Amino acid sequence: MRGNLAKAFELTNTQVFRRAALPKSYTDLWGRKLFLLLLTIQGLGAFALITLGVMLKKNRLARNVMGPRIRQEITRSGVALLPMFLFIAAALGFLVIGQTVSALARVGATDYLGSTMVIVVVRELGPLLTAMLVLARVGTAHVIELGTARALGEVEALEALGIDPVHYLIVPRVWGTMVGIFSLTVYSIIGALASGYLWAFLQDVPLTPGEYFKQLAEALSWLDFALLALKTLGFGFFIAIVTCYHGLAQPLRLEEVSRVAVRAVSQSVIACILLDALFILLYLVT
Amino acid sequence: MSETPNPAAIEMRGVSIGAMRDVSFIVVEDANWTVASGEFWVIAGQQHSGKSDFLMLTAGLMTPVEGSCRIFGRDTRTFGEVELAERLRVGLVFEGGQLFNHLTLRENVALPLQYHRNLSPDTAAAEVQPLLELMELAPLADITPANVSGNWLQRAALARALILKPELLLLDNPLGRLDARHQQWWLRFLDRLWRGHDWLGSRPLTLVATTDDLRPWQNAQLKFGLLHDKKFSPRGSWDNMEASNDPVVKELQAVPIGETM
């Protein structure tokens, strides 16, 4: 319990660097930045492993408490964001897909429509855009809520009651963000593909719905579905870990919470882009 | 792990304590202290003398920088997953309550029961109702902490600490933020807990409270300790405190400055 958080914090006591005197040279500055980066990676890795361990070890513990908390987080990261995502999907369809369809039609390349849609929407834009929006709406809230709870001593209160803060506070957020991003990505992709065709139809592009969906179906393979699931779950896991780590793992004062929230968002974006790059490599290899 | 037949409730040997926020900053050095089961101790100290850190360490929320701290014979370093049952023998009331703001008072009190016994919300609510009534919290039970005054928050925090029926209760400056009426209620209620309350099956409770004002704690049966200048010193009974010429003790008793000379 306390050990879980203490381990992650002890490994990454970046405050030593952050509160140190100004660097005397560029070498000193870059050296510090490198150390900070390494410590942050180490801390995030440790926190991720600890969280995974707790998720596996305590998956049957206190179900009457944890079940509603996980459902609540799924609602917050998924269901509650659905109206916004339907709008985003429609806008994405109109702005990107509709234009792509009409441009391909002008040059007589509608045969490439399916593969273009799959690459643009299913593999890249859908998951990444969803992850960024969930990060903005829910990830920042994680940092602020947990940072405030930490600053107000609620985490110590949980520990005093024998309740593991990682289990009670982090695990529901990890499940919520993972399931939320996965579900919203699926809805976004379906919505964007449908609204994109609608836009193309309004522009009198010579493409029947049957041909459009046949091309999409031919361009999609089982690997797309598998990697889409893995990628979105991965985005959710990383966003939850990075935001919760910054909110909880380090003791904060109230005035530090907003600064930490900005740092957590930047690191989450980088983590998602790196993960995305990894999946692009996987696509290229397979 | 070595266990004695009737271990002391608290046993500190050569304990140095780091501050909760920065462990490298030592707030107490070389503390030696033994609390037998059934004793009621009051630890006095000025503000920022390390009382809260001292109590957090006693509760097993921190590990000593040096030395060892044992609760009922168990080293607090092993508290947590391995010895959850041992942790639950200790109740802790934070200064200001530190209730969970997203839960109502009833849910706050019920949370430890629900979590450790996997009770449904309805069952847990029914189990906490007698304690809420006992502590006069029932009318406020469905309100969140943000809408309740500090007096009642502190009382809800006490209810939360008592719901699992601990054997050792630690209280961080429990009277510090209370008005006179609530202070009187607390002193009476703590006295009943110490002597054996029905809620605890008439079993006497071991109590340790910290304070920066000794005046409400004038009681010949209590034991006192002093935290000052990074040193912890057990001082014995109230008579010893009253007889002391230590200016810090006089200050904590709010004796007018002229009388300490």
Coordinates of C-alpha atoms in Angstrom, one line a residue:
Chain A
M1 CA 0.0 0.0 0.0
R2 CA 2.2 2.8 1.2
G3 CA 5.0 0.8 -0.1
N4 CA 3.5 0.9 -3.6
L5 CA 3.5 4.7 -3.8
A6 CA 6.7 5.1 -1.9
K7 CA 8.5 2.8 -4.3
A8 CA 7.5 4.8 -7.4
F9 CA 8.3 8.0 -5.6
E10 CA 11.7 7.0 -4.3
L11 CA 12.7 5.9 -7.7
T12 CA 11.9 9.2 -9.2
N13 CA 12.6 12.0 -6.7
T14 CA 12.8 14.5 -9.5
Q15 CA 12.2 17.4 -7.0
V16 CA 15.9 17.3 -6.3
F17 CA 16.6 18.5 -9.8
R18 CA 13.5 20.7 -10.2
R19 CA 14.3 22.7 -7.0
A20 CA 18.1 22.9 -7.6
A21 CA 19.8 26.2 -8.3
L22 CA 20.0 27.4 -11.8
P23 CA 22.4 25.5 -14.0
K24 CA 25.8 27.1 -14.6
S25 CA 26.4 25.9 -18.2
Y26 CA 24.6 24.4 -21.1
T27 CA 26.2 21.1 -20.3
D28 CA 24.8 21.3 -16.8
L29 CA 21.4 22.2 -18.2
W30 CA 21.2 19.3 -20.7
G31 CA 22.7 16.9 -18.1
R32 CA 19.9 17.7 -15.7
K33 CA 17.3 17.4 -18.4
L34 CA 18.6 14.0 -19.4
F35 CA 18.6 12.9 -15.7
L36 CA 15.1 14.2 -15.3
L37 CA 14.0 12.3 -18.5
L38 CA 15.6 9.1 -17.3
L39 CA 14.1 9.4 -13.8
T40 CA 10.6 10.1 -15.2
I41 CA 10.8 7.1 -17.5
Q42 CA 12.0 5.0 -14.6
G43 CA 9.2 6.3 -12.4
L44 CA 6.5 5.8 -15.0
G45 CA 7.7 2.3 -15.7
A46 CA 7.7 1.4 -12.0
F47 CA 4.3 2.9 -11.5
A48 CA 2.9 1.1 -14.6
L49 CA 4.2 -2.2 -13.3
I50 CA 2.9 -1.6 -9.8
T51 CA -0.5 -0.8 -11.2
L52 CA -0.5 -3.8 -13.4
G53 CA 0.5 -6.0 -10.4
V54 CA -2.4 -4.5 -8.3
M55 CA -4.9 -5.0 -11.2
L56 CA -4.0 -8.7 -11.4
K57 CA -3.5 -9.4 -7.7
K58 CA -6.6 -7.6 -6.4
N59 CA -9.0 -8.1 -9.2
R60 CA -11.4 -10.0 -6.9
L61 CA -11.0 -7.7 -3.9
A62 CA -13.8 -5.5 -2.6
R63 CA -16.0 -6.0 -5.7
N64 CA -18.9 -4.1 -4.1
V65 CA -16.7 -1.0 -3.9
M66 CA -14.6 -1.4 -7.0
G67 CA -17.4 -2.5 -9.4
P68 CA -19.4 0.8 -9.1
R69 CA -16.1 2.8 -9.2
I70 CA -15.0 1.2 -12.4
R71 CA -18.4 1.6 -14.0
Q72 CA -18.4 5.3 -12.9
E73 CA -15.0 5.8 -14.6
I74 CA -16.1 4.1 -17.8
T75 CA -19.2 6.4 -17.9
R76 CA -17.0 9.4 -17.4
S77 CA -14.3 8.4 -19.9
G78 CA -16.7 6.9 -22.5
V79 CA -20.5 7.2 -22.2
A80 CA -20.4 10.9 -21.1
L81 CA -18.2 11.8 -24.0
L82 CA -20.3 10.1 -26.6
P83 CA -22.3 13.2 -27.8
M84 CA -19.0 15.1 -28.2
F85 CA -17.6 12.3 -30.2
L86 CA -20.6 11.9 -32.5
F87 CA -20.1 15.6 -33.4
I88 CA -16.3 15.1 -33.9
A89 CA -17.0 12.0 -36.0
A90 CA -19.4 13.9 -38.2
A91 CA -17.0 16.8 -38.5
L92 CA -14.1 14.5 -39.3
G93 CA -16.2 12.8 -42.0
F94 CA -17.2 16.1 -43.5
L95 CA -13.8 17.8 -43.3
V96 CA -11.4 15.0 -44.1
I97 CA -13.1 12.0 -45.6
G98 CA -15.6 13.9 -47.8
Q99 CA -12.8 15.9 -49.3
T100 CA -10.6 12.8 -49.8
V101 CA -13.4 11.0 -51.5
S102 CA -14.2 13.8 -53.9
A103 CA -10.5 14.4 -54.6
L104 CA -10.0 10.7 -55.5
A105 CA -13.1 10.8 -57.6
R106 CA -11.8 13.8 -59.6
V107 CA -8.7 11.9 -60.6
G108 CA -10.6 8.7 -61.2
A109 CA -8.9 6.9 -58.3
T110 CA -11.9 5.8 -56.4
D111 CA -10.5 2.2 -56.4
Y112 CA -8.1 3.4 -53.7
L113 CA -10.8 4.7 -51.5
G114 CA -11.1 1.8 -49.2
S115 CA -7.4 1.5 -48.4
T116 CA -7.0 5.3 -48.0
M117 CA -9.9 5.3 -45.6
V118 CA -8.5 2.4 -43.6
I119 CA -5.1 4.0 -43.3
V120 CA -6.3 7.5 -42.5
V121 CA -9.3 6.8 -40.3
V122 CA -9.1 3.3 -38.9
R123 CA -5.3 3.1 -38.3
E124 CA -4.3 6.7 -37.5
L125 CA -6.8 9.5 -37.2
G126 CA -9.6 7.7 -35.3
P127 CA -7.5 6.2 -32.5
L128 CA -5.1 9.2 -32.1
L129 CA -7.7 11.9 -32.2
T130 CA -9.9 10.0 -29.7
A131 CA -7.0 9.5 -27.4
M132 CA -6.1 13.2 -27.5
L133 CA -9.6 14.3 -26.8
V134 CA -10.0 11.9 -23.9
L135 CA -6.7 13.1 -22.6
A136 CA -7.9 16.7 -22.7
R137 CA -11.3 15.9 -21.1
V138 CA -10.5 13.2 -18.6
G139 CA -6.7 12.9 -18.3
T140 CA -6.3 16.4 -17.0
A141 CA -9.2 15.8 -14.5
H142 CA -7.2 12.7 -13.2
V143 CA -4.2 14.9 -12.4
I144 CA -6.2 17.6 -10.7
E145 CA -8.4 15.3 -8.7
L146 CA -5.5 13.0 -7.6
G147 CA -3.1 15.9 -7.0
T148 CA -5.8 17.7 -4.9
A149 CA -6.5 14.4 -3.0
R150 CA -2.8 14.0 -2.3
A151 CA -2.4 17.6 -1.2
L152 CA -5.4 17.4 1.1
G153 CA -4.1 14.2 2.8
E154 CA -6.9 11.9 1.4
V155 CA -4.3 9.4 0.2
E156 CA -2.8 9.0 3.7
A157 CA -6.4 8.6 5.0
L158 CA -6.9 5.7 2.6
E159 CA -3.6 4.1 3.8
A160 CA -4.6 4.6 7.4
L161 CA -7.8 2.6 6.7
G162 CA -5.8 -0.2 5.1
I163 CA -7.1 0.6 1.6
D164 CA -4.5 0.5 -1.2
P165 CA -4.6 3.9 -2.9
V166 CA -3.4 2.3 -6.2
H167 CA -6.3 -0.2 -6.0
Y168 CA -9.0 2.3 -5.0
L169 CA -7.9 5.4 -7.0
I170 CA -5.8 4.2 -9.9
V171 CA -7.2 0.9 -11.1
P172 CA -10.8 2.3 -11.8
R173 CA -9.3 5.2 -13.8
V174 CA -7.1 2.8 -15.8
W175 CA -10.0 0.6 -16.7
G176 CA -12.2 3.6 -17.4
T177 CA -9.7 5.3 -19.8
M178 CA -8.9 2.0 -21.6
V179 CA -12.5 1.0 -22.2
G180 CA -13.5 4.6 -22.9
I181 CA -10.9 5.2 -25.6
F182 CA -11.5 1.8 -27.2
S183 CA -15.3 2.3 -27.4
L184 CA -15.2 5.9 -28.5
T185 CA -12.6 5.1 -31.2
V186 CA -15.0 2.5 -32.6
Y187 CA -17.9 4.9 -32.6
S188 CA -15.8 7.7 -34.1
I189 CA -14.6 5.5 -36.9
I190 CA -18.1 4.3 -37.8
G191 CA -19.4 7.8 -37.5
A192 CA -16.6 9.3 -39.6
L193 CA -16.9 6.7 -42.4
A194 CA -20.6 7.2 -42.6
S195 CA -20.6 10.9 -42.5
G196 CA -17.8 11.0 -45.0
Y197 CA -19.8 9.0 -47.5
L198 CA -22.8 11.3 -46.9
W199 CA -20.6 14.3 -47.7
A200 CA -19.3 12.6 -50.8
F201 CA -22.8 11.7 -51.8
L202 CA -23.9 15.3 -51.5
Q203 CA -21.1 16.2 -53.9
D204 CA -22.4 13.8 -56.5
V205 CA -19.4 11.5 -56.3
P206 CA -20.1 8.5 -58.5
L207 CA -19.9 5.9 -55.8
T208 CA -22.7 3.7 -54.5
P209 CA -22.9 2.8 -50.8
G210 CA -22.5 -0.8 -51.7
E211 CA -19.2 -0.1 -53.5
Y212 CA -18.0 2.2 -50.8
F213 CA -18.5 -0.4 -48.0
K214 CA -17.2 -3.2 -50.2
Q215 CA -14.0 -1.3 -50.7
L216 CA -13.7 -0.7 -47.0
A217 CA -14.4 -4.3 -46.1
E218 CA -11.7 -5.5 -48.6
A219 CA -9.2 -3.0 -47.3
L220 CA -9.7 -4.1 -43.7
S221 CA -7.9 -7.2 -42.4
W222 CA -8.1 -9.0 -39.1
L223 CA -4.8 -7.4 -38.2
D224 CA -6.5 -3.9 -38.4
F225 CA -9.1 -5.0 -35.8
A226 CA -6.5 -6.6 -33.5
L227 CA -4.1 -3.7 -33.7
L228 CA -6.9 -1.2 -33.3
A229 CA -8.0 -2.8 -30.1
L230 CA -4.4 -3.1 -28.9
K231 CA -3.5 0.5 -29.8
T232 CA -6.6 2.0 -28.2
L233 CA -6.2 0.0 -25.0
G234 CA -2.5 1.0 -25.0
F235 CA -3.4 4.7 -25.4
G236 CA -5.9 4.4 -22.5
F237 CA -3.4 2.6 -20.3
F238 CA -0.6 5.1 -21.0
I239 CA -2.8 8.2 -20.6
A240 CA -4.2 6.8 -17.3
I241 CA -0.7 5.8 -16.0
V242 CA 1.0 9.1 -16.9
T243 CA -1.8 11.3 -15.6
C244 CA -2.4 9.3 -12.4
Y245 CA 1.4 9.1 -11.8
H246 CA 1.8 12.8 -11.8
G247 CA -1.3 13.3 -9.7
L248 CA -0.5 10.7 -7.1
A249 CA 3.0 9.4 -7.0
Q250 CA 4.7 12.6 -5.9
P251 CA 3.6 14.6 -2.8
L252 CA 2.2 17.8 -4.0
R253 CA 1.2 21.2 -2.6
L254 CA -2.0 22.6 -4.0
E255 CA -0.2 25.3 -5.9
E256 CA 1.8 22.7 -7.8
V257 CA -1.2 20.8 -9.1
S258 CA -1.8 23.0 -12.2
R259 CA 1.9 22.9 -13.2
V260 CA 2.0 19.1 -12.9
A261 CA -1.2 18.8 -14.9
V262 CA 0.5 20.6 -17.9
R263 CA 3.5 18.3 -17.5
A264 CA 1.3 15.2 -17.4
V265 CA -0.6 16.2 -20.6
S266 CA 2.7 16.9 -22.5
Q267 CA 4.1 13.5 -21.5
S268 CA 0.9 11.7 -22.3
V269 CA 0.9 13.2 -25.8
I270 CA 4.5 12.1 -26.3
A271 CA 3.7 8.6 -25.0
C272 CA 0.8 8.2 -27.3
I273 CA 2.7 9.4 -30.3
L274 CA 5.6 7.0 -29.5
L275 CA 3.1 4.1 -29.1
D276 CA 1.5 5.1 -32.4
A277 CA 4.9 5.1 -34.1
L278 CA 5.5 1.6 -32.7
F279 CA 2.3 0.4 -34.3
I280 CA 3.2 2.0 -37.6
L281 CA 6.4 -0.1 -37.5
L282 CA 4.2 -3.2 -36.8
Y283 CA 2.1 -2.4 -39.8
L284 CA 5.1 -2.0 -42.0
V285 CA 6.7 -5.2 -40.8
T286 CA 3.5 -7.4 -41.1
Chain B
M1 CA 9.2 -12.3 13.5
S2 CA 9.7 -12.1 17.2
E3 CA 6.5 -11.8 19.3
T4 CA 6.2 -11.4 23.0
P5 CA 3.2 -12.8 24.8
N6 CA 1.7 -9.5 25.8
P7 CA 3.4 -6.9 23.7
A8 CA 3.2 -3.2 24.4
A9 CA 0.7 -1.3 22.3
I10 CA 3.5 1.0 21.1
E11 CA 7.2 0.5 21.5
M12 CA 9.8 2.9 20.0
R13 CA 13.5 2.3 20.3
G14 CA 16.0 4.9 19.1
V15 CA 13.5 6.2 16.5
S16 CA 14.4 9.2 14.3
I17 CA 11.5 10.6 12.2
G18 CA 11.7 12.5 8.9
A19 CA 9.1 15.0 7.9
M20 CA 6.2 13.5 5.9
R21 CA 6.8 15.8 2.9
D22 CA 10.6 15.6 3.0
V23 CA 12.0 12.6 4.8
S24 CA 15.5 14.0 4.7
F25 CA 14.4 16.7 7.2
I26 CA 14.6 15.1 10.6
V27 CA 11.8 16.3 13.0
V28 CA 12.4 13.9 15.9
E29 CA 15.6 12.2 17.0
D30 CA 16.3 9.1 19.1
A31 CA 12.8 8.7 20.6
N32 CA 12.3 5.9 23.1
W33 CA 8.7 5.3 24.3
T34 CA 6.5 2.5 25.5
V35 CA 2.8 2.6 25.7
A36 CA 1.1 -0.3 27.5
S37 CA -2.4 -1.5 26.4
G38 CA -5.1 0.5 28.0
E39 CA -3.1 3.7 28.6
F40 CA -4.2 7.2 27.4
W41 CA -1.3 9.4 26.4
V42 CA -1.3 13.0 25.4
I43 CA 1.7 14.2 23.3
A44 CA 2.1 18.0 23.6
G45 CA 4.2 20.2 21.4
Q46 CA 4.3 23.5 19.8
Q47 CA 3.1 24.0 16.2
H48 CA 5.6 22.5 13.7
S49 CA 7.3 20.5 16.4
G50 CA 6.7 17.2 14.5
K51 CA 3.6 16.0 16.3
S52 CA 1.8 14.9 13.1
D53 CA 4.9 13.2 11.7
F54 CA 5.3 11.4 15.1
L55 CA 1.7 10.2 14.9
M56 CA 2.0 9.2 11.3
L57 CA 5.0 7.1 12.1
T58 CA 3.2 5.5 15.0
A59 CA 0.3 4.7 12.7
G60 CA 2.7 2.9 10.3
L61 CA 2.2 5.5 7.5
M62 CA 5.9 6.3 7.6
T63 CA 9.0 4.3 8.4
P64 CA 11.6 5.5 10.9
V65 CA 14.8 6.9 9.4
E66 CA 16.5 5.1 12.3
G67 CA 15.5 2.7 15.0
S68 CA 12.4 0.6 15.2
C69 CA 8.7 1.2 16.0
R70 CA 6.5 -1.8 17.0
I71 CA 2.7 -1.8 17.4
F72 CA 1.4 -4.7 19.4
G73 CA 4.8 -6.4 18.9
R74 CA 4.9 -6.0 15.1
D75 CA 7.4 -3.8 13.3
T76 CA 5.5 -1.1 11.4
R77 CA 7.8 -1.6 8.4
T78 CA 5.8 -4.7 7.7
F79 CA 2.4 -3.0 7.9
G80 CA 0.4 -3.1 4.7
E81 CA -0.3 -6.0 2.5
V82 CA 1.5 -8.6 4.6
E83 CA -0.1 -7.6 7.9
L84 CA -3.3 -5.9 7.0
A85 CA -5.0 -7.3 10.0
E86 CA -2.4 -5.6 12.2
R87 CA -2.9 -2.3 10.5
L88 CA -6.6 -2.5 11.1
R89 CA -6.0 -2.8 14.9
V90 CA -4.9 0.9 14.7
G91 CA -7.4 3.7 14.1
L92 CA -6.2 7.2 13.1
V93 CA -8.1 10.5 13.2
F94 CA -6.4 13.2 11.2
E95 CA -6.4 16.8 12.2
G96 CA -9.2 18.3 10.1
G97 CA -10.7 14.9 9.4
Q98 CA -9.4 14.4 5.9
L99 CA -12.6 12.8 4.8
F100 CA -13.1 11.9 1.1
N101 CA -14.8 14.8 -0.5
H102 CA -16.6 12.8 -3.2
L103 CA -18.5 10.7 -0.6
T104 CA -21.2 11.6 1.9
L105 CA -20.5 11.3 5.6
R106 CA -22.3 8.0 5.7
E107 CA -20.3 6.7 2.8
N108 CA -17.1 7.9 4.4
V109 CA -17.8 6.0 7.6
A110 CA -18.9 2.9 5.7
L111 CA -16.0 2.8 3.2
P112 CA -13.6 0.7 5.4
L113 CA -16.4 -1.8 6.2
Q114 CA -17.4 -2.1 2.6
Y115 CA -13.9 -2.4 1.3
H116 CA -12.6 -4.9 3.8
R117 CA -15.7 -7.0 4.2
N118 CA -17.0 -6.5 0.6
L119 CA -20.4 -5.5 1.9
S120 CA -23.1 -4.1 -0.4
P121 CA -23.8 -0.4 0.1
D122 CA -27.2 -1.1 1.8
T123 CA -25.7 -3.6 4.3
A124 CA -22.8 -1.2 5.1
A125 CA -25.2 1.7 5.5
A126 CA -27.3 -0.4 8.0
E127 CA -24.1 -1.3 9.9
V128 CA -22.9 2.2 10.3
Q129 CA -26.3 3.7 11.3
P130 CA -25.9 2.8 15.1
L131 CA -22.5 4.5 15.2
L132 CA -23.8 7.6 13.4
E133 CA -26.6 7.8 15.9
L134 CA -24.2 7.3 18.8
M135 CA -22.1 10.2 17.5
E136 CA -25.1 12.4 16.7
L137 CA -24.2 12.4 13.0
A138 CA -27.3 10.7 11.7
P139 CA -29.0 14.0 10.5
L140 CA -25.9 15.0 8.5
A141 CA -25.2 11.5 7.2
D142 CA -26.2 12.1 3.6
I143 CA -24.3 15.4 3.2
T144 CA -20.9 15.7 1.6
P145 CA -17.9 17.0 3.7
A146 CA -17.8 20.3 1.8
N147 CA -21.2 21.2 3.3
V148 CA -20.5 20.3 6.9
S149 CA -18.7 22.4 9.6
G150 CA -15.3 21.5 10.9
N151 CA -16.7 20.3 14.3
W152 CA -18.9 17.7 12.6
L153 CA -16.2 16.7 10.1
Q154 CA -13.9 15.9 12.9
R155 CA -16.6 13.8 14.6
A156 CA -17.2 11.9 11.3
A157 CA -13.5 11.2 11.0
L158 CA -13.7 9.7 14.5
A159 CA -16.6 7.6 13.5
R160 CA -14.6 6.4 10.4
A161 CA -11.7 5.5 12.6
L162 CA -13.9 3.6 15.0
I163 CA -16.0 1.7 12.5
L164 CA -13.6 -1.2 12.4
K165 CA -13.3 -1.3 16.2
P166 CA -9.6 -0.7 16.6
E167 CA -7.6 -1.5 19.7
L168 CA -5.3 1.6 19.5
L169 CA -6.7 5.0 18.5
L170 CA -4.4 7.8 17.4
L171 CA -5.7 11.3 17.3
D172 CA -3.9 14.2 15.7
N173 CA -4.8 17.4 17.6
P174 CA -8.4 16.3 17.9
L175 CA -9.6 19.4 19.8
G176 CA -7.6 21.9 17.8
R177 CA -10.4 23.1 15.5
L178 CA -13.4 22.5 17.8
D179 CA -15.6 25.0 19.6
A180 CA -16.0 24.6 23.4
R181 CA -19.2 22.5 23.2
H182 CA -17.7 20.0 20.8
Q183 CA -14.5 19.9 22.9
Q184 CA -16.5 18.9 25.9
W185 CA -18.3 16.2 23.9
W186 CA -14.9 14.8 22.7
L187 CA -13.3 14.7 26.1
R188 CA -16.3 12.9 27.5
F189 CA -16.5 10.5 24.6
L190 CA -12.7 9.7 24.6
D191 CA -12.9 9.1 28.3
R192 CA -15.7 6.5 27.7
L193 CA -13.8 4.9 24.9
W194 CA -10.7 4.6 27.1
R195 CA -12.7 3.0 29.9
G196 CA -14.5 0.6 27.6
H197 CA -17.4 1.8 25.4
D198 CA -20.3 -0.5 24.5
W199 CA -19.5 0.1 20.8
L200 CA -16.1 -1.6 21.4
G201 CA -17.7 -4.4 23.5
S202 CA -16.7 -2.7 26.7
R203 CA -13.0 -3.3 25.9
P204 CA -10.8 -0.5 27.1
L205 CA -9.2 1.4 24.2
T206 CA -5.5 2.5 24.1
L207 CA -5.4 6.2 23.1
V208 CA -2.7 8.6 22.0
A209 CA -3.7 12.2 21.2
T210 CA -1.4 15.1 20.2
T211 CA -2.1 18.7 21.2
D212 CA -0.6 22.2 21.2
D213 CA -2.8 23.3 24.1
L214 CA -2.7 21.3 27.3
R215 CA -5.5 23.1 29.1
P216 CA -8.4 20.8 28.1
W217 CA -6.4 17.7 29.0
Q218 CA -6.0 18.3 32.7
N219 CA -6.6 14.9 34.0
A220 CA -4.6 13.1 36.7
Q221 CA -5.1 9.7 35.0
L222 CA -3.6 10.6 31.7
K223 CA 0.1 10.3 30.7
F224 CA 1.9 13.1 29.0
G225 CA 4.8 13.4 26.6
L226 CA 6.6 16.4 25.2
L227 CA 7.9 17.0 21.7
H228 CA 10.3 19.9 21.6
D229 CA 13.5 20.7 19.7
K230 CA 13.6 17.4 17.9
K231 CA 13.4 15.5 21.2
F232 CA 10.6 13.4 22.6
S233 CA 10.4 13.0 26.4
P234 CA 7.8 11.1 28.3
R235 CA 6.8 13.3 31.3
G236 CA 4.4 11.1 33.2
S237 CA 1.3 12.4 34.9
W238 CA -0.4 15.8 34.9
D239 CA 1.1 16.5 38.3
N240 CA 4.6 16.3 36.7
M241 CA 3.6 18.6 33.9
E242 CA 2.1 21.1 36.4
A243 CA 5.2 21.0 38.6
S244 CA 7.5 21.5 35.6
N245 CA 9.4 24.7 35.3
D246 CA 10.0 24.0 31.6
P247 CA 9.0 27.2 29.8
V248 CA 7.7 25.1 26.8
V249 CA 5.4 23.2 29.1
K250 CA 4.2 26.4 30.7
E251 CA 3.5 27.8 27.3
L252 CA 1.5 24.8 26.3
Q253 CA -0.5 25.2 29.5
A254 CA -1.1 28.8 28.4
V255 CA 0.3 30.1 31.7
P256 CA 0.7 33.9 31.5
I257 CA 4.4 34.8 30.8
G258 CA 5.0 36.5 34.2
E259 CA 4.1 33.3 36.1
T260 CA 6.8 31.2 34.2
M261 CA 9.6 33.3 35.6

